[in-house]
mmCIF file of N, CA, C and O in Angstrom:
data_model
loop_
_atom_site.group_PDB
_atom_site.id
_atom_site.type_symbol
_atom_site.label_atom_id
_atom_site.label_comp_id
_atom_site.label_asym_id
_atom_site.label_seq_id
_atom_site.Cartn_x
_atom_site.Cartn_y
_atom_site.Cartn_z
ATOM 1 N N MET A 1 -35.353 -10.610 -22.291
ATOM 2 C CA MET A 1 -34.607 -9.960 -21.257
ATOM 3 C C MET A 1 -33.578 -9.224 -22.067
ATOM 4 O O MET A 1 -32.768 -9.976 -22.443
ATOM 5 N N ALA A 2 -33.009 -7.955 -21.714
ATOM 6 C CA ALA A 2 -31.980 -7.113 -22.592
ATOM 7 C C ALA A 2 -31.016 -7.249 -21.201
ATOM 8 O O ALA A 2 -31.062 -7.033 -20.250
ATOM 9 N N ALA A 3 -29.873 -7.075 -21.745
ATOM 10 C CA ALA A 3 -28.398 -7.346 -20.979
ATOM 11 C C ALA A 3 -27.792 -5.815 -21.357
ATOM 12 O O ALA A 3 -27.680 -5.805 -22.449
ATOM 13 N N LEU A 4 -27.555 -5.323 -20.303
ATOM 14 C CA LEU A 4 -26.618 -3.956 -20.778
ATOM 15 C C LEU A 4 -24.977 -4.201 -20.282
ATOM 16 O O LEU A 4 -24.905 -4.815 -19.396
ATOM 17 N N ASN A 5 -24.538 -3.826 -21.162
ATOM 18 C CA ASN A 5 -22.634 -3.875 -20.934
ATOM 19 C C ASN A 5 -22.270 -2.652 -20.805
ATOM 20 O O ASN A 5 -22.084 -1.821 -21.648
ATOM 21 N N PHE A 6 -21.470 -2.387 -19.441
ATOM 22 C CA PHE A 6 -20.912 -1.121 -19.441
ATOM 23 C C PHE A 6 -19.660 -1.119 -19.092
ATOM 24 O O PHE A 6 -19.011 -0.111 -18.795
ATOM 25 N N ALA A 7 -19.162 -2.331 -19.722
ATOM 26 C CA ALA A 7 -17.543 -2.432 -19.636
ATOM 27 C C ALA A 7 -17.244 -1.563 -21.055
ATOM 28 O O ALA A 7 -17.563 -1.425 -21.850
ATOM 29 N N PRO A 8 -15.975 -1.190 -20.722
ATOM 30 C CA PRO A 8 -15.126 -0.160 -21.724
ATOM 31 C C PRO A 8 -15.135 -0.893 -22.753
ATOM 32 O O PRO A 8 -14.548 -2.092 -22.531
ATOM 33 N N SER A 9 -15.174 -0.397 -24.224
ATOM 34 C CA SER A 9 -14.927 -0.829 -25.360
ATOM 35 C C SER A 9 -13.442 -0.760 -25.726
ATOM 36 O O SER A 9 -12.881 0.217 -25.487
ATOM 37 N N ALA A 10 -12.867 -1.737 -26.784
ATOM 38 C CA ALA A 10 -11.651 -1.632 -27.237
ATOM 39 C C ALA A 10 -11.663 -0.537 -28.192
ATOM 40 O O ALA A 10 -10.801 -0.565 -28.833
ATOM 41 N N ARG A 11 -12.920 -0.272 -28.587
ATOM 42 C CA ARG A 11 -12.932 0.121 -30.010
ATOM 43 C C ARG A 11 -12.992 2.036 -29.558
ATOM 44 O O ARG A 11 -13.526 2.373 -28.537
ATOM 45 N N GLY A 12 -13.108 2.590 -30.549
ATOM 46 C CA GLY A 12 -13.100 4.095 -30.296
ATOM 47 C C GLY A 12 -11.862 4.907 -29.612
ATOM 48 O O GLY A 12 -11.025 4.256 -29.786
ATOM 49 N N PRO A 13 -11.887 6.088 -29.279
ATOM 50 C CA PRO A 13 -10.974 6.906 -29.078
ATOM 51 C C PRO A 13 -10.228 6.376 -27.914
ATOM 52 O O PRO A 13 -8.874 6.276 -27.534
ATOM 53 N N LEU A 14 -10.944 5.613 -26.805
ATOM 54 C CA LEU A 14 -10.503 5.320 -25.626
ATOM 55 C C LEU A 14 -9.318 3.791 -26.203
ATOM 56 O O LEU A 14 -8.231 4.000 -25.435
ATOM 57 N N GLY A 15 -9.882 3.066 -26.896
ATOM 58 C CA GLY A 15 -9.412 2.081 -27.268
ATOM 59 C C GLY A 15 -7.879 2.407 -27.962
ATOM 60 O O GLY A 15 -6.825 1.873 -27.824
ATOM 61 N N LEU A 16 -8.282 3.444 -28.636
ATOM 62 C CA LEU A 16 -7.005 3.861 -29.391
ATOM 63 C C LEU A 16 -5.603 4.423 -28.654
ATOM 64 O O LEU A 16 -4.664 4.289 -28.784
ATOM 65 N N LEU A 17 -6.474 5.045 -27.620
ATOM 66 C CA LEU A 17 -5.682 5.825 -26.778
ATOM 67 C C LEU A 17 -4.868 4.835 -25.795
ATOM 68 O O LEU A 17 -3.639 4.776 -25.536
ATOM 69 N N THR A 18 -5.336 3.749 -25.608
ATOM 70 C CA THR A 18 -4.982 2.835 -24.708
ATOM 71 C C THR A 18 -3.442 1.964 -25.673
ATOM 72 O O THR A 18 -2.885 1.423 -25.191
ATOM 73 N N SER A 19 -4.167 1.602 -26.876
ATOM 74 C CA SER A 19 -3.214 1.103 -27.859
ATOM 75 C C SER A 19 -1.836 2.024 -28.001
ATOM 76 O O SER A 19 -0.741 1.339 -27.930
ATOM 77 N N LEU A 20 -2.013 3.192 -28.118
ATOM 78 C CA LEU A 20 -0.872 3.969 -28.223
ATOM 79 C C LEU A 20 -0.085 3.794 -26.896
ATOM 80 O O LEU A 20 1.004 4.237 -27.011
ATOM 81 N N THR A 21 -0.837 3.953 -25.752
ATOM 82 C CA THR A 21 0.162 4.188 -24.635
ATOM 83 C C THR A 21 0.658 2.949 -24.292
ATOM 84 O O THR A 21 1.883 2.748 -24.094
ATOM 85 N N ALA A 22 0.105 1.570 -24.878
ATOM 86 C CA ALA A 22 0.800 0.560 -24.953
ATOM 87 C C ALA A 22 1.953 0.362 -25.578
ATOM 88 O O ALA A 22 3.234 -0.141 -25.515
ATOM 89 N N ALA A 23 1.928 0.962 -26.655
ATOM 90 C CA ALA A 23 2.916 1.257 -27.836
ATOM 91 C C ALA A 23 4.260 1.810 -27.356
ATOM 92 O O ALA A 23 5.338 1.487 -27.321
ATOM 93 N N VAL A 24 3.694 2.902 -26.597
ATOM 94 C CA VAL A 24 4.777 3.890 -26.138
ATOM 95 C C VAL A 24 5.405 3.327 -25.040
ATOM 96 O O VAL A 24 6.780 3.441 -24.942
ATOM 97 N N ARG A 25 4.599 2.679 -23.986
ATOM 98 C CA ARG A 25 5.345 1.973 -22.794
ATOM 99 C C ARG A 25 6.357 0.900 -23.350
ATOM 100 O O ARG A 25 7.457 0.654 -22.568
ATOM 101 N N GLY A 26 6.167 0.174 -24.234
ATOM 102 C CA GLY A 26 6.836 -0.977 -25.053
ATOM 103 C C GLY A 26 8.047 -0.403 -25.411
ATOM 104 O O GLY A 26 9.202 -0.871 -25.218
ATOM 105 N N PHE A 27 8.024 0.751 -26.388
ATOM 106 C CA PHE A 27 9.209 1.434 -27.043
ATOM 107 C C PHE A 27 9.963 1.681 -25.815
ATOM 108 O O PHE A 27 11.275 1.660 -25.615
ATOM 109 N N LEU A 28 9.419 2.420 -24.808
ATOM 110 C CA LEU A 28 10.352 2.895 -23.531
ATOM 111 C C LEU A 28 10.987 1.795 -22.993
ATOM 112 O O LEU A 28 12.068 2.188 -22.296
ATOM 113 N N ALA A 29 10.053 0.664 -22.524
ATOM 114 C CA ALA A 29 10.833 -0.251 -21.705
ATOM 115 C C ALA A 29 12.040 -1.032 -22.830
ATOM 116 O O ALA A 29 13.226 -1.330 -22.204
ATOM 117 N N TRP A 30 11.989 -1.079 -23.926
ATOM 118 C CA TRP A 30 12.974 -1.476 -24.941
ATOM 119 C C TRP A 30 14.275 -0.543 -24.831
ATOM 120 O O TRP A 30 15.186 -0.854 -24.791
ATOM 121 N N ALA A 31 13.835 0.784 -25.091
ATOM 122 C CA ALA A 31 15.109 1.717 -25.196
ATOM 123 C C ALA A 31 15.642 1.825 -23.613
ATOM 124 O O ALA A 31 17.012 1.705 -23.815
ATOM 125 N N MET A 32 14.988 1.702 -22.516
ATOM 126 C CA MET A 32 15.601 1.724 -21.370
ATOM 127 C C MET A 32 16.758 0.206 -21.249
ATOM 128 O O MET A 32 17.572 0.381 -20.909
ATOM 129 N N ALA A 33 16.011 -0.927 -21.576
ATOM 130 C CA ALA A 33 16.713 -2.111 -21.555
ATOM 131 C C ALA A 33 18.209 -2.239 -22.745
ATOM 132 O O ALA A 33 19.001 -2.401 -22.202
ATOM 133 N N LYS A 34 17.977 -1.251 -23.916
ATOM 134 C CA LYS A 34 18.935 -1.211 -24.707
ATOM 135 C C LYS A 34 20.211 -0.234 -24.079
ATOM 136 O O LYS A 34 21.324 -0.694 -24.119
ATOM 137 N N ARG A 35 19.792 0.690 -23.323
ATOM 138 C CA ARG A 35 20.494 1.488 -22.905
ATOM 139 C C ARG A 35 21.520 0.828 -21.600
ATOM 140 O O ARG A 35 22.538 0.972 -21.458
ATOM 141 N N GLU A 36 20.871 0.106 -20.863
ATOM 142 C CA GLU A 36 21.627 -0.685 -19.548
ATOM 143 C C GLU A 36 22.384 -1.882 -20.347
ATOM 144 O O GLU A 36 23.389 -2.122 -19.837
ATOM 145 N N ASP A 37 22.076 -2.568 -21.579
ATOM 146 C CA ASP A 37 22.769 -3.435 -22.303
ATOM 147 C C ASP A 37 24.146 -2.529 -22.674
ATOM 148 O O ASP A 37 25.152 -3.393 -22.502
ATOM 149 N N THR A 38 23.809 -1.584 -23.323
ATOM 150 C CA THR A 38 24.848 -1.051 -23.803
ATOM 151 C C THR A 38 25.766 -0.430 -22.350
ATOM 152 O O THR A 38 27.135 -0.605 -22.683
ATOM 153 N N ARG A 39 25.504 -0.024 -21.385
ATOM 154 C CA ARG A 39 26.151 0.430 -20.439
ATOM 155 C C ARG A 39 26.874 -0.934 -19.795
ATOM 156 O O ARG A 39 28.337 -0.713 -19.454
ATOM 157 N N THR A 40 26.108 -2.160 -19.708
ATOM 158 C CA THR A 40 26.715 -3.236 -19.451
ATOM 159 C C THR A 40 28.082 -3.728 -20.116
ATOM 160 O O THR A 40 29.087 -4.015 -19.346
ATOM 161 N N ARG A 41 27.633 -3.509 -21.509
ATOM 162 C CA ARG A 41 28.646 -4.095 -22.460
ATOM 163 C C ARG A 41 29.964 -3.241 -22.248
ATOM 164 O O ARG A 41 31.193 -3.818 -22.423
ATOM 165 N N HIS A 42 29.890 -1.832 -22.109
ATOM 166 C CA HIS A 42 30.811 -1.108 -22.040
ATOM 167 C C HIS A 42 31.724 -1.353 -20.754
ATOM 168 O O HIS A 42 33.083 -1.402 -20.826
ATOM 169 N N LEU A 43 30.836 -1.542 -19.833
ATOM 170 C CA LEU A 43 31.920 -1.976 -18.686
ATOM 171 C C LEU A 43 32.442 -3.368 -18.367
ATOM 172 O O LEU A 43 33.883 -3.348 -18.190
ATOM 173 N N LEU A 44 31.696 -4.212 -18.851
ATOM 174 C CA LEU A 44 32.720 -5.555 -19.218
ATOM 175 C C LEU A 44 33.868 -5.316 -20.322
ATOM 176 O O LEU A 44 34.803 -6.062 -20.116
ATOM 177 N N LEU A 45 33.587 -4.832 -21.286
ATOM 178 C CA LEU A 45 34.616 -4.461 -22.349
ATOM 179 C C LEU A 45 36.045 -3.611 -21.662
ATOM 180 O O LEU A 45 37.156 -3.912 -21.946
ATOM 181 N N SER A 46 35.603 -2.895 -20.666
ATOM 182 C CA SER A 46 36.967 -2.321 -19.898
ATOM 183 C C SER A 46 37.718 -3.252 -19.032
ATOM 184 O O SER A 46 38.608 -2.495 -18.796
ATOM 185 N N LEU A 47 37.116 -4.247 -18.736
ATOM 186 C CA LEU A 47 38.081 -5.051 -17.761
ATOM 187 C C LEU A 47 38.998 -6.060 -18.750
ATOM 188 O O LEU A 47 38.808 -6.066 -19.459
ATOM 189 N N ASN A 48 39.975 -6.281 -18.154
ATOM 190 C CA ASN A 48 41.133 -6.975 -18.846
ATOM 191 C C ASN A 48 40.614 -8.331 -18.494
ATOM 192 O O ASN A 48 39.657 -8.872 -18.001
ATOM 193 N N ASP A 49 41.295 -9.355 -19.422
ATOM 194 C CA ASP A 49 41.277 -10.577 -19.261
ATOM 195 C C ASP A 49 41.182 -11.369 -17.752
ATOM 196 O O ASP A 49 40.231 -12.428 -17.817
ATOM 197 N N ARG A 50 42.037 -11.130 -17.288
ATOM 198 C CA ARG A 50 42.268 -11.416 -15.801
ATOM 199 C C ARG A 50 41.131 -11.136 -15.026
ATOM 200 O O ARG A 50 40.528 -12.341 -14.314
ATOM 201 N N GLU A 51 40.525 -10.022 -15.194
ATOM 202 C CA GLU A 51 39.341 -9.813 -14.262
ATOM 203 C C GLU A 51 37.911 -10.433 -15.038
ATOM 204 O O GLU A 51 36.966 -10.640 -14.099
ATOM 205 N N LEU A 52 37.895 -10.545 -16.313
ATOM 206 C CA LEU A 52 36.707 -11.234 -16.781
ATOM 207 C C LEU A 52 36.889 -12.777 -16.335
ATOM 208 O O LEU A 52 35.993 -13.438 -16.146
ATOM 209 N N ALA A 53 37.985 -13.211 -16.400
ATOM 210 C CA ALA A 53 38.397 -14.694 -15.902
ATOM 211 C C ALA A 53 37.859 -14.771 -14.485
ATOM 212 O O ALA A 53 37.411 -15.883 -14.069
ATOM 213 N N ASP A 54 38.139 -13.774 -13.559
ATOM 214 C CA ASP A 54 37.974 -14.141 -12.213
ATOM 215 C C ASP A 54 36.107 -14.194 -12.114
ATOM 216 O O ASP A 54 35.600 -14.727 -11.097
ATOM 217 N N ILE A 55 35.410 -13.454 -13.002
ATOM 218 C CA ILE A 55 33.839 -13.637 -12.905
ATOM 219 C C ILE A 55 33.299 -14.799 -13.800
ATOM 220 O O ILE A 55 32.049 -14.634 -13.822
ATOM 221 N N GLY A 56 34.452 -15.447 -14.368
ATOM 222 C CA GLY A 56 33.632 -16.766 -15.116
ATOM 223 C C GLY A 56 33.460 -16.302 -16.872
ATOM 224 O O GLY A 56 32.351 -17.144 -17.183
ATOM 225 N N LEU A 57 34.088 -15.139 -17.123
ATOM 226 C CA LEU A 57 33.444 -14.829 -18.494
ATOM 227 C C LEU A 57 34.746 -14.720 -19.466
ATOM 228 O O LEU A 57 35.982 -14.392 -19.082
ATOM 229 N N THR A 58 34.587 -14.579 -20.703
ATOM 230 C CA THR A 58 35.483 -14.367 -21.857
ATOM 231 C C THR A 58 35.010 -13.408 -22.629
ATOM 232 O O THR A 58 33.709 -13.063 -22.349
ATOM 233 N N ARG A 59 35.936 -12.816 -23.442
ATOM 234 C CA ARG A 59 35.395 -11.910 -24.423
ATOM 235 C C ARG A 59 34.049 -12.003 -25.398
ATOM 236 O O ARG A 59 33.498 -11.322 -25.734
ATOM 237 N N CYS A 60 34.195 -13.321 -25.673
ATOM 238 C CA CYS A 60 33.419 -13.784 -26.756
ATOM 239 C C CYS A 60 32.072 -13.965 -25.802
ATOM 240 O O CYS A 60 30.850 -13.909 -26.552
ATOM 241 N N ASP A 61 31.884 -13.965 -24.492
ATOM 242 C CA ASP A 61 30.552 -13.763 -24.004
ATOM 243 C C ASP A 61 29.908 -12.733 -23.943
ATOM 244 O O ASP A 61 28.579 -12.711 -23.535
ATOM 245 N N ILE A 62 30.722 -11.743 -24.080
ATOM 246 C CA ILE A 62 30.223 -10.176 -23.700
ATOM 247 C C ILE A 62 28.965 -9.805 -24.875
ATOM 248 O O ILE A 62 27.921 -9.379 -24.277
ATOM 249 N N ASP A 63 29.260 -10.401 -25.536
ATOM 250 C CA ASP A 63 28.021 -9.997 -26.902
ATOM 251 C C ASP A 63 26.943 -10.915 -26.478
ATOM 252 O O ASP A 63 25.676 -10.143 -26.611
ATOM 253 N N ARG A 64 26.862 -11.777 -25.982
ATOM 254 C CA ARG A 64 25.955 -12.572 -25.963
ATOM 255 C C ARG A 64 25.015 -12.315 -24.840
ATOM 256 O O ARG A 64 23.956 -12.252 -24.687
ATOM 257 N N LEU A 65 25.830 -12.130 -23.791
ATOM 258 C CA LEU A 65 25.201 -11.746 -22.536
ATOM 259 C C LEU A 65 24.539 -10.195 -22.729
ATOM 260 O O LEU A 65 23.612 -9.933 -22.204
ATOM 261 N N THR A 66 24.906 -9.264 -23.483
ATOM 262 C CA THR A 66 24.412 -7.962 -23.402
ATOM 263 C C THR A 66 23.335 -7.865 -24.710
ATOM 264 O O THR A 66 23.232 -6.558 -25.343
ATOM 265 N N CYS A 67 22.702 -8.970 -25.127
ATOM 266 C CA CYS A 67 21.939 -8.708 -26.334
ATOM 267 C C CYS A 67 20.670 -8.263 -25.765
ATOM 268 O O CYS A 67 20.246 -8.996 -24.910
ATOM 269 N N THR A 68 19.875 -7.161 -26.503
ATOM 270 C CA THR A 68 18.692 -6.739 -25.783
ATOM 271 C C THR A 68 17.596 -7.718 -26.301
ATOM 272 O O THR A 68 16.394 -7.904 -25.876
ATOM 273 N N ASP A 69 17.878 -8.160 -27.577
ATOM 274 C CA ASP A 69 16.651 -9.089 -28.118
ATOM 275 C C ASP A 69 16.519 -10.422 -27.460
ATOM 276 O O ASP A 69 15.929 -11.468 -28.116
ATOM 277 N N ARG A 70 17.677 -10.799 -26.577
ATOM 278 C CA ARG A 70 17.347 -12.057 -25.513
ATOM 279 C C ARG A 70 16.051 -12.472 -25.192
ATOM 280 O O ARG A 70 15.162 -11.521 -24.672
ATOM 281 N N GLN A 71 15.439 -14.034 -24.843
ATOM 282 C CA GLN A 71 14.423 -14.077 -24.606
ATOM 283 C C GLN A 71 14.661 -14.825 -23.337
ATOM 284 O O GLN A 71 15.223 -16.099 -23.477
ATOM 285 N N ILE A 72 14.329 -14.804 -22.209
ATOM 286 C CA ILE A 72 14.599 -15.143 -21.056
ATOM 287 C C ILE A 72 13.244 -15.885 -20.486
ATOM 288 O O ILE A 72 12.406 -15.515 -20.478
#
């Protein structure tokens, strides 16, 4: 008995298109996260030491908190 497989294959033009789409989406997600981190960093740097202490931060914490490469 022969079995027919109608599931889309990862090979061929559709597989390449899927891979490229995933790569573009990944890059856009990274770029958006990087932009948000930059905005947050500038906002935190604009606060004075008293305002940072009120929210429980120091200037040393800012770079650690706004790192795009973080793994949560």
